[in-house]
Amino acid sequence: MSFYTTRTEYDNVLIHNLNLINDWSVFGSVAFRTATSPDRIKLLFYKLMREVERGHRGQYIVRFEGDNVVRNRHFHFLLCKNGLINGLDNVSDIKIALQKAINKLADKHEYNRYSINDQTVEQGNRLYPEFTTATTDFREYNPHHPFGDAIESISKVATDEREDLSARGLDSAVRGLNWKLSRAIKRRITEINLNRVPETDRKSTRLNSSH
């Protein structure tokens, strides 16, 4: 992995690969007011994606940040329109669907029944209570956004965090660069890169798309 340094450090290989994709649609951020574990925040992101993607074919990159010390854990993601459920044809529809998914997950319960004094009592527990107080920001992807390029934001080295996420299930977990490419978007990046190099060199440039 190589970096370039100005005032901030970035993973320029990741920036290169993400810029190969010309149809990023939405840049999203979800922050939690409660501390979450590394495995739990991954689960929360995937639950959100399952609500909007079609058959696990979503095309995205997700960046997990926070260490519950400097700041609570949260995630940012870039999402393409390809691979989403039918009817999500424009940015506005995708943003609405994401917010509806957050609300749905926040209200999802698991019910347990038990008996007290020969009466059946039903008690419901929220499965994903973190979403009830989560703050969200879903916006159209714009590389010239006044708040900065989302690709650079996702590729920025985090120098102020005290711990890394568990690398399990991630494509990167070094220097605060805790990110994961979906299988579908990794496959697209692989094919684009393969088409840019001579046939004899293609094997050496192939990404491991089996992850």
Backbone as CSV, one residue per row, in Angstrom:
resi,resn,N_x,N_y,N_z,CA_x,CA_y,CA_z,C_x,C_y,C_z
1,MET,0.847,-1.183,0.000,0.000,0.000,0.000,0.887,1.239,0.000
2,SER,0.571,2.173,-0.860,1.373,3.389,-0.940,0.532,4.593,-0.561
3,PHE,1.187,5.638,-0.106,0.506,6.835,0.352,1.182,8.060,-0.237
4,TYR,0.422,9.128,-0.387,1.049,10.407,-0.651,0.730,11.331,0.509
5,THR,1.621,12.227,0.805,1.476,13.053,2.001,1.445,14.523,1.624
6,THR,0.388,15.191,1.996,0.352,16.654,1.979,0.147,17.029,3.431
7,ARG,-0.979,17.647,3.723,-1.296,17.888,5.121,-1.998,16.680,5.718
8,THR,-2.629,15.893,4.869,-3.335,14.692,5.277,-2.821,13.532,4.439
9,GLU,-2.803,12.331,5.021,-2.373,11.143,4.296,-3.570,10.403,3.725
10,TYR,-3.386,9.874,2.518,-4.434,9.114,1.845,-3.856,7.818,1.290
11,ASP,-4.725,6.842,1.112,-4.376,5.623,0.388,-4.642,5.888,-1.086
12,ASN,-3.581,6.230,-1.835,-3.801,6.633,-3.223,-4.139,5.474,-4.143
13,VAL,-3.802,4.242,-3.747,-4.219,3.086,-4.541,-5.737,2.920,-4.463
14,LEU,-6.280,3.087,-3.264,-7.727,3.006,-3.109,-8.410,4.136,-3.873
15,ILE,-7.865,5.343,-3.805,-8.436,6.468,-4.548,-8.464,6.156,-6.041
16,HIS,-7.374,5.612,-6.550,-7.312,5.250,-7.975,-8.425,4.261,-8.322
17,ASN,-8.562,3.213,-7.530,-9.548,2.174,-7.843,-10.984,2.695,-7.738
18,LEU,-11.263,3.518,-6.738,-12.620,4.038,-6.594,-12.961,5.016,-7.716
19,ASN,-11.973,5.724,-8.211,-12.213,6.660,-9.311,-12.417,5.950,-10.648
20,LEU,-12.152,4.654,-10.701,-12.454,3.889,-11.912,-13.954,3.713,-12.106
21,ILE,-14.708,3.822,-11.027,-16.160,3.630,-11.071,-16.812,4.975,-11.383
22,ASN,-17.589,5.020,-12.457,-18.142,6.298,-12.927,-19.606,6.498,-12.573
23,ASP,-20.173,5.607,-11.761,-21.604,5.748,-11.461,-21.897,5.651,-9.962
24,TRP,-20.982,6.156,-9.136,-21.320,6.291,-7.721,-22.543,7.195,-7.611
25,SER,-23.463,6.824,-6.747,-24.734,7.547,-6.693,-24.942,8.286,-5.379
26,VAL,-24.739,7.598,-4.254,-25.024,8.180,-2.935,-23.829,7.988,-2.023
27,PHE,-23.505,9.051,-1.289,-22.532,8.984,-0.209,-23.312,9.052,1.095
28,GLY,-23.162,8.023,1.926,-23.930,7.954,3.162,-23.053,7.876,4.397
29,SER,-23.580,8.409,5.498,-22.898,8.348,6.788,-23.927,8.006,7.859
30,VAL,-23.562,7.084,8.736,-24.418,6.718,9.866,-23.555,6.704,11.121
31,ALA,-23.939,7.530,12.099,-23.197,7.626,13.355,-24.099,7.199,14.508
32,PHE,-23.497,6.537,15.481,-24.248,6.012,16.610,-23.880,6.753,17.887
33,ARG,-24.878,6.944,18.735,-24.652,7.648,19.997,-24.250,6.708,21.114
34,THR,-24.267,5.430,20.825,-23.849,4.428,21.807,-22.613,3.712,21.281
35,ALA,-21.778,3.242,22.195,-20.575,2.515,21.802,-20.957,1.166,21.207
36,THR,-20.333,0.824,20.105,-20.597,-0.459,19.455,-19.285,-1.211,19.268
37,SER,-19.368,-2.530,19.271,-18.178,-3.349,19.075,-17.833,-3.412,17.597
38,PRO,-16.606,-3.833,17.250,-16.235,-3.951,15.838,-17.164,-4.861,15.053
39,ASP,-17.499,-6.020,15.618,-18.382,-6.943,14.895,-19.802,-6.397,14.805
40,ARG,-20.239,-5.704,15.835,-21.604,-5.182,15.844,-21.795,-4.106,14.779
41,ILE,-20.842,-3.216,14.612,-21.026,-2.147,13.631,-21.010,-2.706,12.215
42,LYS,-20.230,-3.755,11.982,-20.277,-4.408,10.667,-21.670,-4.989,10.419
43,LEU,-22.215,-5.653,11.440,-23.556,-6.226,11.311,-24.585,-5.151,10.992
44,LEU,-24.511,-4.018,11.673,-25.474,-2.943,11.447,-25.403,-2.427,10.011
45,PHE,-24.197,-2.303,9.479,-24.077,-1.851,8.090,-24.690,-2.866,7.137
46,TYR,-24.369,-4.143,7.312,-24.886,-5.150,6.387,-26.402,-5.283,6.485
47,LYS,-26.964,-5.111,7.669,-28.418,-5.126,7.799,-29.033,-3.984,6.994
48,LEU,-28.388,-2.817,7.018,-28.876,-1.686,6.236,-28.811,-1.990,4.740
49,MET,-27.697,-2.537,4.283,-27.559,-2.846,2.854,-28.561,-3.893,2.395
50,ARG,-28.833,-4.881,3.236,-29.769,-5.948,2.837,-31.160,-5.398,2.560
51,GLU,-31.477,-4.250,3.142,-32.793,-3.651,2.934,-32.917,-2.987,1.570
52,VAL,-31.812,-2.640,0.941,-31.885,-1.883,-0.318,-31.239,-2.600,-1.499
53,GLU,-30.365,-3.581,-1.242,-29.722,-4.245,-2.362,-30.548,-5.432,-2.838
54,ARG,-30.274,-5.867,-4.045,-31.007,-6.974,-4.655,-30.131,-8.226,-4.655
55,GLY,-30.536,-9.203,-3.832,-29.846,-10.486,-3.821,-28.362,-10.404,-3.554
56,HIS,-27.946,-9.586,-2.590,-26.532,-9.458,-2.207,-25.676,-8.970,-3.374
57,ARG,-26.273,-8.201,-4.283,-25.528,-7.715,-5.446,-25.252,-6.214,-5.376
58,GLY,-25.355,-5.654,-4.199,-25.074,-4.237,-4.039,-23.626,-3.905,-4.391
59,GLN,-23.428,-2.729,-4.959,-22.088,-2.272,-5.342,-21.729,-1.089,-4.448
60,TYR,-20.810,-1.324,-3.515,-20.504,-0.309,-2.516,-19.103,-0.493,-1.957
61,ILE,-18.632,0.557,-1.302,-17.500,0.473,-0.384,-17.971,1.083,0.926
62,VAL,-17.578,0.470,2.036,-17.907,1.003,3.357,-16.615,1.242,4.120
63,ARG,-16.573,2.351,4.834,-15.418,2.705,5.673,-15.914,2.817,7.113
64,PHE,-15.334,2.012,8.010,-15.682,2.054,9.422,-14.675,2.938,10.157
65,GLU,-15.194,3.817,10.996,-14.337,4.725,11.743,-14.760,4.768,13.210
66,GLY,-13.907,5.358,14.024,-14.197,5.500,15.439,-13.597,4.374,16.249
67,ASP,-13.311,4.672,17.512,-12.710,3.673,18.398,-13.379,3.649,19.768
68,ASN,-14.506,4.391,19.898,-15.222,4.515,21.168,-14.372,5.195,22.244
69,VAL,-13.266,5.814,21.822,-12.422,6.578,22.737,-12.401,8.028,22.271
70,VAL,-11.815,8.257,21.104,-11.828,9.599,20.521,-13.225,9.945,20.039
71,ARG,-13.883,8.967,19.396,-15.268,9.142,18.930,-15.924,7.778,18.832
72,ASN,-17.252,7.772,18.952,-17.963,6.508,18.808,-17.831,5.983,17.390
73,ARG,-17.939,4.686,17.255,-17.825,4.071,15.935,-18.973,4.510,15.035
74,HIS,-18.655,4.622,13.734,-19.630,5.030,12.738,-19.138,4.527,11.389
75,PHE,-19.938,4.692,10.359,-19.467,4.264,9.042,-19.916,5.236,7.960
76,HIS,-19.126,5.256,6.885,-19.416,6.009,5.674,-19.427,5.021,4.517
77,PHE,-20.230,5.277,3.517,-20.241,4.368,2.373,-20.576,5.112,1.089
78,LEU,-20.084,4.564,0.000,-20.448,4.981,-1.348,-21.243,3.857,-1.985
79,LEU,-22.316,4.224,-2.672,-23.243,3.232,-3.196,-23.583,3.547,-4.645
80,CYS,-23.566,2.510,-5.496,-24.002,2.649,-6.890,-25.475,2.269,-7.015
81,LYS,-26.107,2.725,-8.094,-27.492,2.333,-8.356,-27.583,0.879,-8.773
82,ASN,-26.573,0.369,-9.469,-26.578,-1.024,-9.910,-26.639,-1.966,-8.714
83,GLY,-27.470,-2.987,-8.818,-27.561,-3.990,-7.767,-28.578,-3.693,-6.689
84,LEU,-29.297,-2.572,-6.812,-30.307,-2.237,-5.805,-31.665,-2.813,-6.207
85,ILE,-32.594,-2.849,-5.260,-33.926,-3.389,-5.524,-34.630,-2.543,-6.569
86,ASN,-35.594,-3.154,-7.252,-36.317,-2.456,-8.308,-37.028,-1.218,-7.758
87,GLY,-37.053,-0.183,-8.562,-37.753,1.040,-8.184,-36.840,2.131,-7.672
88,LEU,-35.585,1.773,-7.366,-34.629,2.790,-6.899,-33.864,3.298,-8.113
89,ASP,-34.526,4.191,-8.844,-34.008,4.609,-10.146,-33.256,5.929,-10.119
90,ASN,-33.335,6.660,-9.026,-32.623,7.930,-8.963,-32.132,8.169,-7.536
91,VAL,-31.328,9.196,-7.381,-30.711,9.476,-6.087,-31.752,9.725,-5.009
92,SER,-32.789,10.474,-5.352,-33.829,10.787,-4.371,-34.486,9.519,-3.838
93,ASP,-34.798,8.579,-4.736,-35.412,7.315,-4.319,-34.483,6.525,-3.408
94,ILE,-33.206,6.519,-3.734,-32.249,5.766,-2.921,-32.129,6.365,-1.529
95,LYS,-32.058,7.677,-1.441,-31.954,8.344,-0.144,-33.177,8.060,0.717
96,ILE,-34.359,8.110,0.104,-35.593,7.815,0.849,-35.601,6.372,1.322
97,ALA,-35.175,5.452,0.448,-35.157,4.034,0.802,-34.187,3.754,1.941
98,LEU,-33.055,4.419,1.944,-32.090,4.232,3.024,-32.647,4.717,4.356
99,GLN,-33.302,5.868,4.356,-33.863,6.376,5.600,-35.008,5.493,6.092
100,LYS,-35.821,4.994,5.169,-36.894,4.068,5.556,-36.305,2.790,6.147
101,ALA,-35.199,2.339,5.582,-34.552,1.139,6.104,-34.033,1.371,7.518
102,ILE,-33.457,2.552,7.771,-32.999,2.887,9.121,-34.169,2.829,10.096
103,ASN,-35.299,3.441,9.724,-36.476,3.465,10.605,-37.023,2.059,10.828
104,LYS,-37.038,1.258,9.782,-37.541,-0.114,9.891,-36.678,-0.935,10.839
105,LEU,-35.368,-0.831,10.688,-34.466,-1.587,11.554,-34.554,-1.096,12.996
106,ALA,-34.733,0.201,13.180,-34.851,0.750,14.536,-36.073,0.198,15.252
107,ASP,-37.113,-0.135,14.497,-38.369,-0.597,15.085,-38.524,-2.117,15.047
108,LYS,-37.494,-2.810,14.621,-37.594,-4.270,14.507,-37.427,-4.914,15.881
109,HIS,-38.362,-5.784,16.229,-38.380,-6.398,17.558,-38.294,-7.920,17.460
110,GLU,-37.806,-8.494,18.537,-37.882,-9.934,18.746,-38.758,-10.153,19.973
111,TYR,-39.780,-10.978,19.837,-40.755,-11.146,20.911,-40.551,-12.479,21.624
112,ASN,-40.586,-12.400,22.941,-40.488,-13.598,23.787,-41.761,-13.736,24.609
113,ARG,-42.248,-14.942,24.717,-43.454,-15.217,25.504,-43.102,-16.079,26.704
114,TYR,-43.683,-15.708,27.842,-43.498,-16.506,29.044,-44.731,-16.358,29.920
115,SER,-44.840,-17.222,30.898,-46.042,-17.263,31.749,-45.754,-16.702,33.130
116,ILE,-46.689,-15.878,33.607,-46.651,-15.361,34.971,-48.044,-15.533,35.559
117,ASN,-48.118,-16.292,36.640,-49.409,-16.551,37.296,-50.445,-17.069,36.295
118,ASP,-50.019,-18.054,35.521,-50.889,-18.706,34.540,-51.349,-17.772,33.422
119,GLN,-50.714,-16.633,33.288,-51.024,-15.729,32.187,-49.801,-15.598,31.269
120,THR,-50.069,-15.593,29.983,-48.994,-15.476,29.000,-48.651,-14.007,28.789
121,VAL,-47.388,-13.707,28.952,-46.898,-12.345,28.787,-45.945,-12.319,27.589
122,GLU,-46.118,-11.325,26.769,-45.239,-11.171,25.603,-44.388,-9.928,25.782
123,GLN,-43.085,-10.091,25.628,-42.161,-8.976,25.784,-41.324,-8.829,24.522
124,GLY,-41.256,-7.613,24.034,-40.496,-7.363,22.812,-39.197,-6.620,23.090
125,ASN,-38.153,-7.033,22.442,-36.853,-6.371,22.562,-36.398,-5.919,21.173
126,ARG,-35.904,-4.705,21.105,-35.401,-4.208,19.828,-34.152,-4.985,19.413
127,LEU,-34.122,-5.396,18.163,-32.965,-6.130,17.664,-31.797,-5.200,17.363
128,TYR,-32.105,-3.975,16.919,-31.052,-3.038,16.529,-31.319,-1.675,17.154
129,PRO,-31.248,-1.590,18.488,-31.595,-0.334,19.174,-30.658,0.818,18.810
130,GLU,-29.470,0.501,18.311,-28.527,1.570,17.943,-29.119,2.511,16.899
131,PHE,-29.992,1.981,16.039,-30.563,2.807,14.977,-31.587,3.813,15.497
132,THR,-32.107,3.605,16.703,-33.146,4.512,17.215,-32.604,5.910,17.471
133,THR,-31.321,6.012,17.802,-30.723,7.323,18.080,-29.615,7.674,17.086
134,ALA,-29.509,6.898,16.019,-28.449,7.145,15.036,-28.710,8.444,14.277
135,THR,-27.648,9.108,13.897,-27.750,10.270,13.014,-27.297,9.845,11.619
136,THR,-28.003,10.316,10.612,-27.733,9.880,9.252,-27.547,11.076,8.323
137,ASP,-26.810,10.844,7.280,-26.617,11.844,6.226,-26.463,11.088,4.912
138,PHE,-27.460,11.184,4.043,-27.422,10.555,2.732,-27.497,11.661,1.686
139,ARG,-26.478,11.748,0.855,-26.428,12.830,-0.133,-25.980,12.283,-1.486
140,GLU,-26.309,13.011,-2.512,-25.856,12.639,-3.851,-24.338,12.740,-3.917
141,TYR,-23.731,11.718,-4.522,-22.277,11.761,-4.667,-21.882,12.868,-5.630
142,ASN,-20.973,13.707,-5.173,-20.490,14.821,-5.979,-19.011,15.010,-5.672
143,PRO,-18.128,14.680,-6.632,-16.690,14.808,-6.357,-16.257,16.243,-6.097
144,HIS,-17.111,17.198,-6.409,-16.783,18.615,-6.192,-17.613,19.216,-5.061
145,HIS,-18.085,18.367,-4.158,-18.897,18.842,-3.039,-18.082,19.816,-2.180
146,PRO,-18.689,20.907,-1.698,-17.931,21.892,-0.900,-17.343,21.322,0.383
147,PHE,-17.930,20.228,0.903,-17.386,19.607,2.105,-16.266,18.624,1.784
148,GLY,-15.933,18.457,0.498,-14.841,17.568,0.118,-15.322,16.355,-0.650
149,ASP,-14.388,15.726,-1.327,-14.671,14.544,-2.131,-14.876,13.339,-1.224
150,ALA,-15.985,12.614,-1.421,-16.278,11.445,-0.597,-15.227,10.360,-0.768
151,ILE,-14.678,10.220,-1.971,-13.646,9.212,-2.197,-12.406,9.520,-1.364
152,GLU,-12.000,10.776,-1.316,-10.859,11.136,-0.475,-11.181,10.943,1.005
153,SER,-12.421,11.234,1.382,-12.817,11.044,2.777,-12.715,9.586,3.184
154,ILE,-13.168,8.696,2.321,-13.123,7.266,2.620,-11.688,6.750,2.613
155,SER,-10.804,7.394,1.846,-9.427,6.919,1.675,-8.440,7.587,2.615
156,LYS,-8.914,8.416,3.515,-8.030,9.180,4.402,-7.529,8.329,5.560
157,VAL,-6.233,8.419,5.841,-5.650,7.711,6.981,-6.125,8.357,8.272
158,ALA,-6.538,7.531,9.242,-6.975,8.033,10.546,-5.801,7.946,11.517
159,THR,-5.269,9.092,11.896,-4.085,9.107,12.753,-4.409,9.334,14.229
160,ASP,-5.686,9.599,14.536,-6.029,9.975,15.909,-6.797,8.886,16.651
161,GLU,-6.924,7.698,16.054,-7.667,6.633,16.725,-6.713,5.702,17.451
162,ARG,-7.169,5.178,18.573,-6.286,4.416,19.446,-6.321,2.913,19.197
163,GLU,-7.232,2.453,18.371,-7.295,1.026,18.095,-7.870,0.803,16.710
164,ASP,-7.540,-0.332,16.128,-8.084,-0.714,14.834,-9.229,-1.677,15.033
165,LEU,-10.142,-1.690,14.061,-11.161,-2.717,14.053,-10.515,-4.077,13.809
166,SER,-11.199,-5.134,14.246,-10.771,-6.470,13.850,-10.779,-6.552,12.337
167,ALA,-9.728,-7.142,11.769,-9.623,-7.235,10.309,-10.567,-8.271,9.726
168,ARG,-11.211,-9.054,10.552,-12.083,-10.096,10.042,-13.206,-9.503,9.190
169,GLY,-13.286,-9.966,7.942,-14.340,-9.516,7.048,-14.039,-8.223,6.328
170,LEU,-12.853,-7.643,6.531,-12.495,-6.384,5.888,-11.429,-6.618,4.816
171,ASP,-11.324,-5.686,3.885,-10.257,-5.715,2.898,-9.038,-4.945,3.377
172,SER,-9.217,-4.059,4.340,-8.106,-3.288,4.900,-8.406,-2.987,6.358
173,ALA,-7.362,-3.068,7.186,-7.509,-2.700,8.599,-6.167,-2.208,9.121
174,VAL,-5.567,-1.250,8.401,-4.284,-0.692,8.807,-4.392,0.828,8.892
175,ARG,-3.742,1.407,9.867,-3.651,2.866,10.037,-5.034,3.529,10.021
176,GLY,-6.007,2.855,10.609,-7.354,3.402,10.633,-8.099,3.277,9.328
177,LEU,-7.500,2.666,8.313,-8.167,2.461,7.022,-8.930,1.148,7.071
178,ASN,-10.084,1.191,7.682,-10.901,-0.006,7.879,-12.048,0.004,6.872
179,TRP,-11.840,-0.664,5.739,-12.842,-0.595,4.685,-13.076,-1.952,4.045
180,LYS,-14.221,-2.037,3.357,-14.619,-3.264,2.684,-15.309,-2.922,1.365
181,LEU,-14.863,-3.558,0.292,-15.530,-3.471,-1.002,-16.506,-4.622,-1.139
182,SER,-17.698,-4.351,-1.675,-18.613,-5.454,-1.950,-18.030,-6.317,-3.063
183,ARG,-18.461,-7.550,-3.111,-17.946,-8.470,-4.124,-18.225,-7.950,-5.531
184,ALA,-19.415,-7.373,-5.723,-19.786,-6.913,-7.060,-18.921,-5.747,-7.518
185,ILE,-18.645,-4.795,-6.622,-17.832,-3.647,-7.032,-16.375,-4.056,-7.174
186,LYS,-15.922,-5.011,-6.374,-14.552,-5.501,-6.514,-14.362,-6.172,-7.873
187,ARG,-15.398,-6.898,-8.298,-15.336,-7.547,-9.605,-15.246,-6.514,-10.724
188,ARG,-16.011,-5.422,-10.609,-15.951,-4.368,-11.627,-14.566,-3.721,-11.684
189,ILE,-14.003,-3.414,-10.525,-12.676,-2.799,-10.486,-11.638,-3.738,-11.096
190,THR,-11.754,-5.024,-10.787,-10.841,-6.001,-11.357,-10.889,-5.978,-12.877
191,GLU,-12.090,-6.022,-13.426,-12.230,-6.071,-14.881,-11.714,-4.791,-15.543
192,ILE,-11.978,-3.653,-14.933,-11.484,-2.395,-15.498,-9.960,-2.379,-15.516
193,ASN,-9.360,-2.792,-14.408,-7.900,-2.808,-14.347,-7.306,-3.824,-15.322
194,LEU,-7.954,-4.975,-15.467,-7.448,-5.982,-16.397,-7.478,-5.487,-17.835
195,ASN,-8.486,-4.720,-18.165,-8.603,-4.203,-19.531,-7.626,-3.077,-19.824
196,ARG,-6.918,-2.609,-18.790,-5.977,-1.505,-18.973,-4.538,-1.977,-19.124
197,VAL,-4.274,-3.274,-18.959,-2.898,-3.771,-19.010,-2.777,-4.818,-20.098
198,PRO,-1.555,-5.061,-20.588,-1.364,-6.094,-21.604,-1.752,-7.465,-21.087
199,GLU,-2.146,-8.332,-22.011,-2.606,-9.677,-21.655,-1.586,-10.416,-20.807
200,THR,-0.298,-10.273,-21.109,0.734,-11.025,-20.389,0.881,-10.595,-18.937
201,ASP,0.398,-9.378,-18.629,0.547,-8.877,-17.260,-0.731,-8.961,-16.440
202,ARG,-1.796,-9.503,-17.008,-3.091,-9.428,-16.326,-3.152,-10.244,-15.057
203,LYS,-2.520,-11.399,-15.043,-2.594,-12.236,-13.844,-2.007,-11.525,-12.645
204,SER,-0.942,-10.784,-12.847,-0.273,-10.120,-11.724,-1.043,-8.926,-11.208
205,THR,-2.002,-8.424,-11.991,-2.752,-7.247,-11.547,-4.131,-7.585,-11.022
206,ARG,-4.509,-8.844,-11.045,-5.866,-9.226,-10.654,-6.079,-9.052,-9.169
207,LEU,-7.198,-8.415,-8.809,-7.605,-8.347,-7.399,-8.159,-9.687,-6.976
208,ASN,-8.088,-9.977,-5.726,-8.652,-11.228,-5.220,-10.155,-11.047,-5.061
209,SER,-10.899,-11.378,-6.108,-12.343,-11.128,-6.105,-13.133,-12.243,-5.449
210,SER,-12.459,-13.208,-4.867,-13.162,-14.311,-4.206,-13.550,-13.967,-2.791
211,HIS,-13.120,-12.816,-2.265,-13.432,-12.423,-0.876,-14.766,-11.743,-0.814
